[in-house]
Coordinates of C-alpha atoms in Angstrom, one line a residue:
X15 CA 19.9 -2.5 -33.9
X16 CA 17.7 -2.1 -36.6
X17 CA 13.7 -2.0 -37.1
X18 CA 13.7 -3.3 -40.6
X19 CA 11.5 -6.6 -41.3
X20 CA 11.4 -9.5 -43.6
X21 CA 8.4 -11.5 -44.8
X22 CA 6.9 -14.1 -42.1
X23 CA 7.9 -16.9 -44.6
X24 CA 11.9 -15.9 -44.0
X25 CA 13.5 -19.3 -42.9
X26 CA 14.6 -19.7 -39.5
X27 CA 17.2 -21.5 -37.0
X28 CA 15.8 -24.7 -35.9
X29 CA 16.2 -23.3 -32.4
X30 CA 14.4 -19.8 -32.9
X31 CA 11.6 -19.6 -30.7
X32 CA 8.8 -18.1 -31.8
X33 CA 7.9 -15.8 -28.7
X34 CA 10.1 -14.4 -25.7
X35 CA 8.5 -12.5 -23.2
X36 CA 10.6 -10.5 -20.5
X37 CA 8.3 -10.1 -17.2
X38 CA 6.7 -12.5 -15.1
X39 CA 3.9 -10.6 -13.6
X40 CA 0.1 -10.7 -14.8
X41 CA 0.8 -9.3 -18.0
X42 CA 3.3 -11.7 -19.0
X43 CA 1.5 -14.6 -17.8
X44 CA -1.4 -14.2 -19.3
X45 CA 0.2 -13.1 -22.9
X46 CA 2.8 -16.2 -22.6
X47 CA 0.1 -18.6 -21.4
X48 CA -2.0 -17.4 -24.6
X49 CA 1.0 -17.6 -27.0
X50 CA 1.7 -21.3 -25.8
X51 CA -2.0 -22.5 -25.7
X52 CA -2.2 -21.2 -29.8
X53 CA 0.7 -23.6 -30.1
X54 CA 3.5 -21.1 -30.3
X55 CA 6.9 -22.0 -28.8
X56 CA 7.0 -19.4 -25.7
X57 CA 9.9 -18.7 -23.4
X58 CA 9.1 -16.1 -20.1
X59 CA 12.1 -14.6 -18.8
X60 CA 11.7 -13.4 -15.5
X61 CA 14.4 -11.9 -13.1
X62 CA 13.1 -12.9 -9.9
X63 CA 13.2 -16.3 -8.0
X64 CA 10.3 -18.1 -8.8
X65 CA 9.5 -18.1 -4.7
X66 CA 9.8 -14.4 -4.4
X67 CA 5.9 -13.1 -3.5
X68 CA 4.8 -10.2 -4.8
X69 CA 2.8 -8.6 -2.2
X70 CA 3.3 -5.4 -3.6
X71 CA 0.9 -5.1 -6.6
X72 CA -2.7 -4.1 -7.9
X73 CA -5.5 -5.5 -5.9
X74 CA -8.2 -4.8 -8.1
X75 CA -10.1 -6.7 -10.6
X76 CA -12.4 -5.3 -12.8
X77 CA -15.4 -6.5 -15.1
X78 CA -13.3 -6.5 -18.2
X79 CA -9.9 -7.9 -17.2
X80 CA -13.0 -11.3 -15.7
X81 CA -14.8 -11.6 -19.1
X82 CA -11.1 -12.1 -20.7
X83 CA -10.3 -14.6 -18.1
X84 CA -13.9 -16.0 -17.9
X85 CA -12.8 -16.4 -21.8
X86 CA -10.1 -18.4 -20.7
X87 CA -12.0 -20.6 -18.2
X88 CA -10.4 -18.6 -15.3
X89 CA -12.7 -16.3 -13.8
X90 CA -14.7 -18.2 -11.4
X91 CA -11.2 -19.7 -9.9
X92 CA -9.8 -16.3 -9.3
X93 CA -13.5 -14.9 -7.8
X94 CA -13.9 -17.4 -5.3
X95 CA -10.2 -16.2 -3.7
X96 CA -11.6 -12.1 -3.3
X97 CA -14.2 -10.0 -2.2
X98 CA -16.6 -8.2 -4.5
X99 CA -17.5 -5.1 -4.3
X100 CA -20.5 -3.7 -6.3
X101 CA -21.0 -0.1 -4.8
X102 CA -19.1 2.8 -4.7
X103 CA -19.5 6.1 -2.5
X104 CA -16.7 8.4 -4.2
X105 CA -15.6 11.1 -1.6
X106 CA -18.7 10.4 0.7
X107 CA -21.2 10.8 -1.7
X108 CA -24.0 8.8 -2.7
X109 CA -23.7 5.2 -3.4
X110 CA -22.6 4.2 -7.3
X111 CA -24.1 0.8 -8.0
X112 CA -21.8 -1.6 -10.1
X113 CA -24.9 -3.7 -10.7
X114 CA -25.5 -0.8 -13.4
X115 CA -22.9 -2.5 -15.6
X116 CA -23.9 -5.0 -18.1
X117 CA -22.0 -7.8 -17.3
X118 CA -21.6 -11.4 -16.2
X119 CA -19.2 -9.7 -13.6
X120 CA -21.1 -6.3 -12.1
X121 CA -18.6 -5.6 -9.2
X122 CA -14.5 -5.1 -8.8
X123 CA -13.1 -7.9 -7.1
X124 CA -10.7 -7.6 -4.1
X125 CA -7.9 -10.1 -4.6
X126 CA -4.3 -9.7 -3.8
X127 CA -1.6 -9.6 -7.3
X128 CA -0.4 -12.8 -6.0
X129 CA -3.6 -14.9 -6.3
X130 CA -4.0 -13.9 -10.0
X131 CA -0.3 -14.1 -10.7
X132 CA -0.8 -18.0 -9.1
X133 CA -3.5 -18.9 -11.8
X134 CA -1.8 -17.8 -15.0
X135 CA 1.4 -19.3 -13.8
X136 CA -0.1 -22.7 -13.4
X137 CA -2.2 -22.0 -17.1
X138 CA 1.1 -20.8 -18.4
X139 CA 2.9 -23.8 -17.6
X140 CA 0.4 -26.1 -18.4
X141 CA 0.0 -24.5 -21.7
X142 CA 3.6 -25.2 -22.5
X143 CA 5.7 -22.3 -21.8
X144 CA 9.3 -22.2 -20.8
X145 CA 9.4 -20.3 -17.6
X146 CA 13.0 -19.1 -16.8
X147 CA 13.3 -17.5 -13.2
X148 CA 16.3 -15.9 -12.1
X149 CA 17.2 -14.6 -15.8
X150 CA 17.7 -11.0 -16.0
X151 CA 17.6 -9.3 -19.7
X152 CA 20.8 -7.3 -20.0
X153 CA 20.8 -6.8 -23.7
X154 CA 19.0 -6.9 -27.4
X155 CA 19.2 -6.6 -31.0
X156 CA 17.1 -7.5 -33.4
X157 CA 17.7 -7.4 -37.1
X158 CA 15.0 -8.3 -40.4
X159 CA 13.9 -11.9 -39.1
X160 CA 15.1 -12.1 -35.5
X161 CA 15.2 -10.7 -32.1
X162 CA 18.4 -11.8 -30.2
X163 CA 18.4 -11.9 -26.5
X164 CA 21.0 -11.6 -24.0
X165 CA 20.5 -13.0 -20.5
X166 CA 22.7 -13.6 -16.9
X167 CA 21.4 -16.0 -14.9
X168 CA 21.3 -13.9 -11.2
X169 CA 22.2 -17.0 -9.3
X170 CA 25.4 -17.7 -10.7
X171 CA 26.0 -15.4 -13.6
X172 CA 25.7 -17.8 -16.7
X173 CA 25.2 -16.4 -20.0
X174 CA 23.0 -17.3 -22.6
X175 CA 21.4 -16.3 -25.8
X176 CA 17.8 -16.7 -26.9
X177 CA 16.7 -16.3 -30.6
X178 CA 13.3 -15.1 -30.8
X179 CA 11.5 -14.6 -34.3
X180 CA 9.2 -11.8 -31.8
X181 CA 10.0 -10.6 -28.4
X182 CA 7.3 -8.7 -25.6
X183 CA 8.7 -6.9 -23.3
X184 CA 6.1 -6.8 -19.9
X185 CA 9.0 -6.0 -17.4
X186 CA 7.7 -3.1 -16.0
X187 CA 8.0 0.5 -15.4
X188 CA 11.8 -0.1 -15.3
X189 CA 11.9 -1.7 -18.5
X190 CA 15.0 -3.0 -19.6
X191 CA 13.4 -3.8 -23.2
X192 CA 12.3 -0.1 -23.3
X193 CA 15.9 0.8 -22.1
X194 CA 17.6 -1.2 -24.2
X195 CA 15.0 -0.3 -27.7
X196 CA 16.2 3.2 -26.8
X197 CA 12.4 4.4 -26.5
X198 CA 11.6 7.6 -24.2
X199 CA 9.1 7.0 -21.7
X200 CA 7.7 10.7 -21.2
X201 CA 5.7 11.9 -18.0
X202 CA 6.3 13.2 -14.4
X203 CA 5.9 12.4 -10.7
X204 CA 2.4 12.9 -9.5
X205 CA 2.5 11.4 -5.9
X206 CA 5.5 11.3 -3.8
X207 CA 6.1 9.3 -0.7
X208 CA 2.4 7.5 -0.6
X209 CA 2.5 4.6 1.5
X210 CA 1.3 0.9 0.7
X211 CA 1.0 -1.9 3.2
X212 CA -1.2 -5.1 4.2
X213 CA -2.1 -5.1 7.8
X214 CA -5.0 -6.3 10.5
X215 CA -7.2 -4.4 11.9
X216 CA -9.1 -4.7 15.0
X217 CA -12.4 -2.5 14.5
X218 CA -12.9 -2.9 10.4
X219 CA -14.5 -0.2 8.8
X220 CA -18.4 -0.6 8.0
X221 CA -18.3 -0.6 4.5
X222 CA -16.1 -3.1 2.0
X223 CA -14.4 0.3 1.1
X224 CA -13.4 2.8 3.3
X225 CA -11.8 5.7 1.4
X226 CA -11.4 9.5 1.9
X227 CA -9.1 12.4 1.3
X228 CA -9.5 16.0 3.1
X229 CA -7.1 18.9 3.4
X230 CA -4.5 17.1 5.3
X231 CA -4.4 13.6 3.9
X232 CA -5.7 10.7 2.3
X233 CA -6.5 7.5 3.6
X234 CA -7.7 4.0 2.0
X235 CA -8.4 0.5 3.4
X236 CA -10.1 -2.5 1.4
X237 CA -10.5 -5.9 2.0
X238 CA -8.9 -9.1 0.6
X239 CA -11.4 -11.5 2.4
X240 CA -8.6 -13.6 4.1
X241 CA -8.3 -11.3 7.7
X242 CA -5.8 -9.0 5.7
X243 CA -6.7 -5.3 4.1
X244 CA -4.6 -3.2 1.7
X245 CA -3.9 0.1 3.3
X246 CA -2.9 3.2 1.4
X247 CA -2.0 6.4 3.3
X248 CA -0.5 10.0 2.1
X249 CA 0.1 13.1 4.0
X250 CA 0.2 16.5 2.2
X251 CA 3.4 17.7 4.3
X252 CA 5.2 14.4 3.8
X253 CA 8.9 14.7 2.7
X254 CA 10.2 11.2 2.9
X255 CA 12.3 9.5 0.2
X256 CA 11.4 6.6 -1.1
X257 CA 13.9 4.8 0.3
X258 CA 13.4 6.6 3.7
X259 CA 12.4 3.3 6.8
X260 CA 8.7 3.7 7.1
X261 CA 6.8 2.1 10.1
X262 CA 2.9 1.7 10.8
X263 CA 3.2 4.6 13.5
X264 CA 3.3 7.0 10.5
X265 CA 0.3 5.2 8.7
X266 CA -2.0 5.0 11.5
X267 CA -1.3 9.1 11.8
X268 CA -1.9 9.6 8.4
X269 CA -5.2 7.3 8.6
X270 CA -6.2 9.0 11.5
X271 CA -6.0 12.3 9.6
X272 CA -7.7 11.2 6.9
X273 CA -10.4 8.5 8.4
X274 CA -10.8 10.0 11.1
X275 CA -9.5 6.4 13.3
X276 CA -7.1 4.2 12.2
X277 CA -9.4 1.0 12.4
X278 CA -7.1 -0.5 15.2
X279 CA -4.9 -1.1 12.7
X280 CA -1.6 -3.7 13.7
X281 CA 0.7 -6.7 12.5
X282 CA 1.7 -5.2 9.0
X283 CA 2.9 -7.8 6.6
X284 CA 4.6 -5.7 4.3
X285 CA 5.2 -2.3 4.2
X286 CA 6.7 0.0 1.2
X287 CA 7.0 3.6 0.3
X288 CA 6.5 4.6 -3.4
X289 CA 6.0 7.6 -5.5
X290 CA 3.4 7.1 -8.4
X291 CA 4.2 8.7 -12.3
X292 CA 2.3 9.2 -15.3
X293 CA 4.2 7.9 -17.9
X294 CA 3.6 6.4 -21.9
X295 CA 6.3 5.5 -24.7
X296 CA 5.6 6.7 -27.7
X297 CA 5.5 3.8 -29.8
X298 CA 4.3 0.0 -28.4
X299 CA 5.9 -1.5 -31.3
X300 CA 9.6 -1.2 -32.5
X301 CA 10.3 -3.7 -35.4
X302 CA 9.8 -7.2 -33.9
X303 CA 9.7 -6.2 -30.4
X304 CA 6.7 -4.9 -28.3
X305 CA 5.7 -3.5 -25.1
X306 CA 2.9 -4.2 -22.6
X307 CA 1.7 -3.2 -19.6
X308 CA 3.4 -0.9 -17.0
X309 CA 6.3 -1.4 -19.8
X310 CA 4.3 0.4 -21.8
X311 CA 2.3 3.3 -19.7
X312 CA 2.0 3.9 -15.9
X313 CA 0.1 6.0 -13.7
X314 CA -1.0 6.2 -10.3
X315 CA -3.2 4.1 -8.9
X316 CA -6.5 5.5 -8.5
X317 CA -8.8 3.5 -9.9
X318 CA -7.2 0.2 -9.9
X319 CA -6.4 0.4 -13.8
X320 CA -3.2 -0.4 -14.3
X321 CA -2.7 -4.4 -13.8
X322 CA -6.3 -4.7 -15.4
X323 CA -4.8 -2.4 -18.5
X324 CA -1.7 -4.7 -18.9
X325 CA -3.7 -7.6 -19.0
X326 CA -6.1 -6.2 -21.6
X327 CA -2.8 -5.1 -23.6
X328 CA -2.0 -8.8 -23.6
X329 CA -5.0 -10.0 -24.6
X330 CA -4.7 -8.1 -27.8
X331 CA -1.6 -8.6 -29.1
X332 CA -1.6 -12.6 -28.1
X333 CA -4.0 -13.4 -31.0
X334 CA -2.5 -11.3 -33.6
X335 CA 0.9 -12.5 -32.9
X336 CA -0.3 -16.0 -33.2
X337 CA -2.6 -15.0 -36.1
X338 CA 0.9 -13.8 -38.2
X339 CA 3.1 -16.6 -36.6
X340 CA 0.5 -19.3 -38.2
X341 CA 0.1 -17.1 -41.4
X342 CA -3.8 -16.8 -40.7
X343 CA -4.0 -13.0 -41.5
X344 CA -3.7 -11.2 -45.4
X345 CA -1.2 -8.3 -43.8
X346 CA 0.7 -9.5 -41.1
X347 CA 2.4 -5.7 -40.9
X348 CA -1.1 -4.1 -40.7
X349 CA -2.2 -7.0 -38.0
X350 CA 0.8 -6.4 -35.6
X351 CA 0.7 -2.6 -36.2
X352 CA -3.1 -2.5 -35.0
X353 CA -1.9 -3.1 -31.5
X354 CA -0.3 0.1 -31.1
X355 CA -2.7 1.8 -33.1
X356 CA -5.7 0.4 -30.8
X357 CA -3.8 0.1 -27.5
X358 CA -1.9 3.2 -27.1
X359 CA -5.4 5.1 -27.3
X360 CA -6.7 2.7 -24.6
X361 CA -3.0 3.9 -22.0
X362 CA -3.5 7.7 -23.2
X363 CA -7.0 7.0 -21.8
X364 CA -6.5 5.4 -18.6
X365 CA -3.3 7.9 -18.0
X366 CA -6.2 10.4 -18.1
X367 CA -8.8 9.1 -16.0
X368 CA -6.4 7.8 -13.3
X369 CA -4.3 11.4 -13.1
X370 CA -8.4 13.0 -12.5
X371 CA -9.1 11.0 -9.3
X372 CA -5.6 11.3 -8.0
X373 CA -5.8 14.9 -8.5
X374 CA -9.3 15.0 -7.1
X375 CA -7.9 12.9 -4.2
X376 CA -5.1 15.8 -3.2
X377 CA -7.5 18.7 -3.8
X378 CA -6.5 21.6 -2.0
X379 CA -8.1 24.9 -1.3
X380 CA -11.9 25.1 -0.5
X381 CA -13.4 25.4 -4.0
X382 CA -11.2 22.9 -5.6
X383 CA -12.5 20.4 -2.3
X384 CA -16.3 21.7 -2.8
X385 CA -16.0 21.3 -6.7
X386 CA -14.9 17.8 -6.1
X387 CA -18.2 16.9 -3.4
X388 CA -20.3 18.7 -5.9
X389 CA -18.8 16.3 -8.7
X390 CA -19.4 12.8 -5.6
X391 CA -23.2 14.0 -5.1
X392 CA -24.3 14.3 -9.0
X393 CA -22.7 11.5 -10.6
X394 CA -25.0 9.2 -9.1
X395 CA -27.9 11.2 -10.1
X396 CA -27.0 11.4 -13.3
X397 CA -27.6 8.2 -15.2
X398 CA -25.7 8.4 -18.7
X399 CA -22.8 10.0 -17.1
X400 CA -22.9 7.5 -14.3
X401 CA -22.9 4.9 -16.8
X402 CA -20.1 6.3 -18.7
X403 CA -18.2 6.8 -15.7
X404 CA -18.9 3.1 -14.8
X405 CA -17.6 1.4 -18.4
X406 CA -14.6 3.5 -18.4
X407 CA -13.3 2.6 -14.9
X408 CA -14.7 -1.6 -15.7
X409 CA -13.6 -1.3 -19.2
X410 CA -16.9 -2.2 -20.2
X411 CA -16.9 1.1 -22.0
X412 CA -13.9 0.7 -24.3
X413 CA -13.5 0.4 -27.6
X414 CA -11.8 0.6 -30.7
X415 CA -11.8 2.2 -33.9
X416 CA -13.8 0.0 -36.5
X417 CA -11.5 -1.0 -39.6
X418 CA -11.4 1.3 -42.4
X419 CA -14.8 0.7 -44.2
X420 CA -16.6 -1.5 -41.6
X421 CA -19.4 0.2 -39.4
X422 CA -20.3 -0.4 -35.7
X423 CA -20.5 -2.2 -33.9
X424 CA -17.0 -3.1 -35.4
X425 CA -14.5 -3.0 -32.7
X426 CA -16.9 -3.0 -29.9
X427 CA -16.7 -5.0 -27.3
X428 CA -19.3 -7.8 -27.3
X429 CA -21.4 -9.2 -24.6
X430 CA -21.5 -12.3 -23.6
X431 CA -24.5 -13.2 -26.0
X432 CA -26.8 -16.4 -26.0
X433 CA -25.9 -19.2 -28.0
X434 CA -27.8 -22.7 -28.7
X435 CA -26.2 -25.1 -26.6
X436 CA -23.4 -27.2 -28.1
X437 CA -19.9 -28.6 -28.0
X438 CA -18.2 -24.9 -27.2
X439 CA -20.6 -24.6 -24.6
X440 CA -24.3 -22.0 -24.2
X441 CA -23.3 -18.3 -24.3
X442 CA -20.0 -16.3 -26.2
X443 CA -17.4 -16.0 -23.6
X444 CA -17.6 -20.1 -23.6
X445 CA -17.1 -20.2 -27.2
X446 CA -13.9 -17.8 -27.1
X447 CA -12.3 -20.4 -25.0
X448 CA -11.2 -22.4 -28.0
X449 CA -8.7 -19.3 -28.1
X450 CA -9.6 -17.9 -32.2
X451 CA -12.6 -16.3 -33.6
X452 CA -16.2 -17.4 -33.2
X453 CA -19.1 -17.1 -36.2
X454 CA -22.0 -16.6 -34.7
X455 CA -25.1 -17.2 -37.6
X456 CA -28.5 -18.3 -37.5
X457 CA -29.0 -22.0 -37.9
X458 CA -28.0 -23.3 -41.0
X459 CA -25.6 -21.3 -42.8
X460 CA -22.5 -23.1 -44.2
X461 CA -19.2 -22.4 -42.2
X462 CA -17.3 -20.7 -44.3
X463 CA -14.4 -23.2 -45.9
X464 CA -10.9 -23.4 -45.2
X465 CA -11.4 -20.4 -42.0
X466 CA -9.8 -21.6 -38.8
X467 CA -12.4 -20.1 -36.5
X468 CA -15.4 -21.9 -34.0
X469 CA -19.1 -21.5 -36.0
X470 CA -22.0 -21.7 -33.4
X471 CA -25.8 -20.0 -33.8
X472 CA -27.8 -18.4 -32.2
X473 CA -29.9 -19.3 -29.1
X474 CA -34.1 -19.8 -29.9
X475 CA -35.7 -17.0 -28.1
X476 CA -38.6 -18.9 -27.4
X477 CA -42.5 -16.5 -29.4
X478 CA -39.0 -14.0 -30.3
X479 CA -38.4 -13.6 -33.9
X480 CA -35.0 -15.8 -34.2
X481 CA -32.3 -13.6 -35.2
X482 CA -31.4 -13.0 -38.8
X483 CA -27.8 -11.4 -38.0
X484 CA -24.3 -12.4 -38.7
X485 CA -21.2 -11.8 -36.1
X486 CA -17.7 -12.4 -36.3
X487 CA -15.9 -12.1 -32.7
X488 CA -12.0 -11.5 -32.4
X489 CA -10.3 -14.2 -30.0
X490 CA -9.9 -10.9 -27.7
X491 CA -13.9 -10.6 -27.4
X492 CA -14.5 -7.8 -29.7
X493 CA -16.5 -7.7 -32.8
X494 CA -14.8 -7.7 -36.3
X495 CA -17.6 -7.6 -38.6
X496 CA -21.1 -7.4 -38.1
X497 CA -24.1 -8.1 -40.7
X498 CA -27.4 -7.5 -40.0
X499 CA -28.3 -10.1 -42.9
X500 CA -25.2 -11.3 -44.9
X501 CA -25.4 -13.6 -48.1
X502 CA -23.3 -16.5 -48.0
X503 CA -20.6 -14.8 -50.3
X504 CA -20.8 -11.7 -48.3
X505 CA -20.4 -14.6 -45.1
X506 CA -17.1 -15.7 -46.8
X507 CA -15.5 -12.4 -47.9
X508 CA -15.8 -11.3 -44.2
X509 CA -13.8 -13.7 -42.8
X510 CA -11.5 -14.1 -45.2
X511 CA -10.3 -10.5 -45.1
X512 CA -9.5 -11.5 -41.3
X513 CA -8.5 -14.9 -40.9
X514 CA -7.2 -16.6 -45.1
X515 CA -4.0 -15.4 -46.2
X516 CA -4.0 -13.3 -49.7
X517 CA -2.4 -15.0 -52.4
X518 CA 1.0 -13.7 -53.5
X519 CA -0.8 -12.2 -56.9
X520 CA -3.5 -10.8 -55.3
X521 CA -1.5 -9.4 -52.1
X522 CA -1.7 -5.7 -52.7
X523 CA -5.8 -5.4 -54.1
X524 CA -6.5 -7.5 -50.3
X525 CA -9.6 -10.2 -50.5
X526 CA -13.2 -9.3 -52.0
X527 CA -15.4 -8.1 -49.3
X528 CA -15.8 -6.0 -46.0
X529 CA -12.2 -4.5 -44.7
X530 CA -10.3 -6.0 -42.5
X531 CA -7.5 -4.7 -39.9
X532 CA -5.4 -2.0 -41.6
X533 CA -7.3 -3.1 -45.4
X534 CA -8.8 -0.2 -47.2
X535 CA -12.4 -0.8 -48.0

């Protein structure tokens, strides 16, 4: 198997697709859904029957992961099946408001995997891709201009081959891309024998959240809004396997120790022992195959990041591969490699803040214990680090390096700003529906020509000063280039470093202008 690459241009079979993903869950959905709606020929492989649910999963949404859906038209669909939740009391301290965040969506929503899976299935499909249940990956190869895939159909063991001009493996923490790519996936156990389940409970707990860890255990129970709640338990002395039978006797104990009751707890739905790791490959990108998502990093789940992370993965690498696929970039190379370069940061990160509240969660020892109430009663008396705390956790917070000669707010995330009502709707996170980038300029200044991108201006401000300022907006809701007053040539140079192709003369010197992704200025 070889990494090497040939030009985008190279010809191809008539029945090359241009994207297979591996993995069905959010991750996959969501980047396969994108692919198709950018009018890319998508296949999803997914080993499971297509009825299997997967009660199993994340539970959390946060403010991020529902601006990229809300830029998709899918937020408001998957709120109304959760609860929000828009305060925090970390290890019985005092209340952290969520309203803090500034944000169409101030709170975490409380939804089961299986709700959010359900929506970008049905976008997926409707957006054209090939969904292939009951397909299990059991080899690759790729070579300069192709990935070739090798799949056994788990019903009846029929073989076929897929040719892929890119592949995405989102197959999770068992990844048979990763295994067969031959990439390490680095890390260690963390947590061992924590139990998950989704149960009733007869005398619910006050709060939305009811969450606490002492000497002896740790307990967690959170509402989906339908009569079930996600319960999490761990006991310091447990020795089980994760394979060991586990039955609710042995959660209500361990809730009891931790909660202090176990909340009448009965009728479990679905029970599982796990152990949680810390994990990252190296490299998100080998030749024309990628990872995503628990493919790509895992850690435990504290915090809720990890199905949010995945998703975020696949909202940045969706527009660049379509971006190279459509030959709307001057470096393809330096487009695809920028999702390493900006999302392996982004998993290093979230590795980090997860492994501190799990750790914080199995304190031992008095001081480590009084350290970590000391640490629940400041934070919200803090404001700055509150707020850091806050956009970290939402993803709010994130960002990433600007390109090489551009200045900030260059790859920040941007709000959803105020627009003058139009065809692509009154505010920004309307505008990214279209899937590509959005121009916003004042009114009256020329779209730049031949740039495959959605121009709108901004919204009148009523006595305000109207605003003078150019911004260009990725597809994945982060700014590109930013102008505080641009001349029209200035204008064109910017988005042609991002979105026109360089002529074949002109390829190595890179457009006129600002820098774009991987460009030197």
């Amino acid at each position: 198997m070889t990494a090497a690459l040939g030009t985008e241009d190279a010809q191809h079979a008539e029945d090359t697709i241009d994207v297979v993903v591996v993995g069905a869950g959010p991750t996959g959905l969501l980047l396969a859904g994108d692919l198709a709606a950018a009018g890319l020929s998508v296949t999803l492989v997914e080993r499971r029957p297509r009825t299997a649910a997967n009660l199993t999963r994340a539970f959390a949404v946060h403010a991020r992961t529902l601006e990229l859906l809300d830029a998709r038209g899918l937020a408001d669909a998957l709120v109304s099946t959760g609860r929000r939740i828009d305060r925090l009391s970390p290890f019985g301290g005092m209340p952290v408001s969520l309203q803090r965040l500034s944000t169409r969506y101030p709170f975490v929503l409380i939804t089961p995997q299986y709700e959010t899976e359900k929506l970008l299935e049905r976008r997926a499909l409707s957006t054209g891709t090939d969904i292939r249940y009951d397909s299990e990956l059991i080899g690759l190869s790729q070579d300069r201009d192709t990935v070739t895939l090798y799949l056994r159909r788990t019903t009846d063991g029929a073989r076929t081959t897929l040719h892929a001009r890119h592949a995405v493996g989102t197959d999770g923490v068992r990844s048979t891309i990763r295994t067969a790519l031959g990439l390490p996936f680095p890390g260690q156990a963390v947590v061992r024998s924590m139990i998950l389940a989704d149960v009733r409970l007869t005398d619910p707990p006050q709060d939305l959240l009811a969450v606490n860890g002492n000497a002896g255990a740790f307990g967690f129970l959170v509402p989906f809004g339908d009569g079930w709640y996600r319960a999490i338990g761990w006991h310091r002395d447990g020795r089980a396997q994760d394979d060991d039978p586990v039955g609710l006797d042995e959660l209500r104990t361990i809730l009891r120790t931790a909660l202090g009751t176990d909340h009448g707890m009965h009728d479990a739905r679905w029970m599982s022992r796990f152990h949680s790791d810390e994990r990252q490959v190296p490299h998100y990108r080998s030749g024309r195959v990628f990872l995503a998502g628990d493919a790509a990093h895992v850690h435990s789940p504290a915090g809720g990041l990890g199905m949010n992370t995945g998703l975020q993965d696949a909202a940045n690498l969706s527009w660049k591969l379509a971006a190279v696929l459509h030959g709307r970039t001057p470096d393809p190379e330096a487009l695809l490699d920028s999702y390493h370069r900006e999302r392996h940061p982004v998993g290093r990160l979230v590795l980090r803040i997860s492994g501190t509240l799990v750790r914080a969660v199995m304190a031992t020892g008095p001081l480590r214990r009084t350290a970590r109430s000391l640490g629940a009663a400041v934070l919200p008396r803090v404001g700055p680090a509150q707020d850091r705390a806050l956009g970290l956790v939402s993803g709010i917070g994130l960002a990433y390096p600007p390109p090489s000669g551009a200045r900030r707010p260059a790859g920040r995330r941007a709000p959803d700003l105020a627009l003058e009502p139009g065809p692509h709707g009154q505010r920004l996170y309307e505008a990214l529906r279209t899937g590509g980038f959005v121009l916003i300029t004042p009114p009256g200044r020329p779209t730049p020509p031949g740039a495959p991108l959605t121009h709108v201006h901004w919204r009148a401000q009523g006595r305000t000063a109207a605003r003078t300022d150019c911004v260009l907006v990725r597809p994945d809701g982060y700014v590109a280039w930013s102008a505080p007053r641009a001349a029209d040539t200035e204008l064109a140079a910017a988005v042609a470093a991002w979105l026109l192709p360089t002529a074949p003369a002109t390829r190595t010197a890179g457009p006129a202008g600002p820098a774009g992704p991987g460009q030197k200025a």
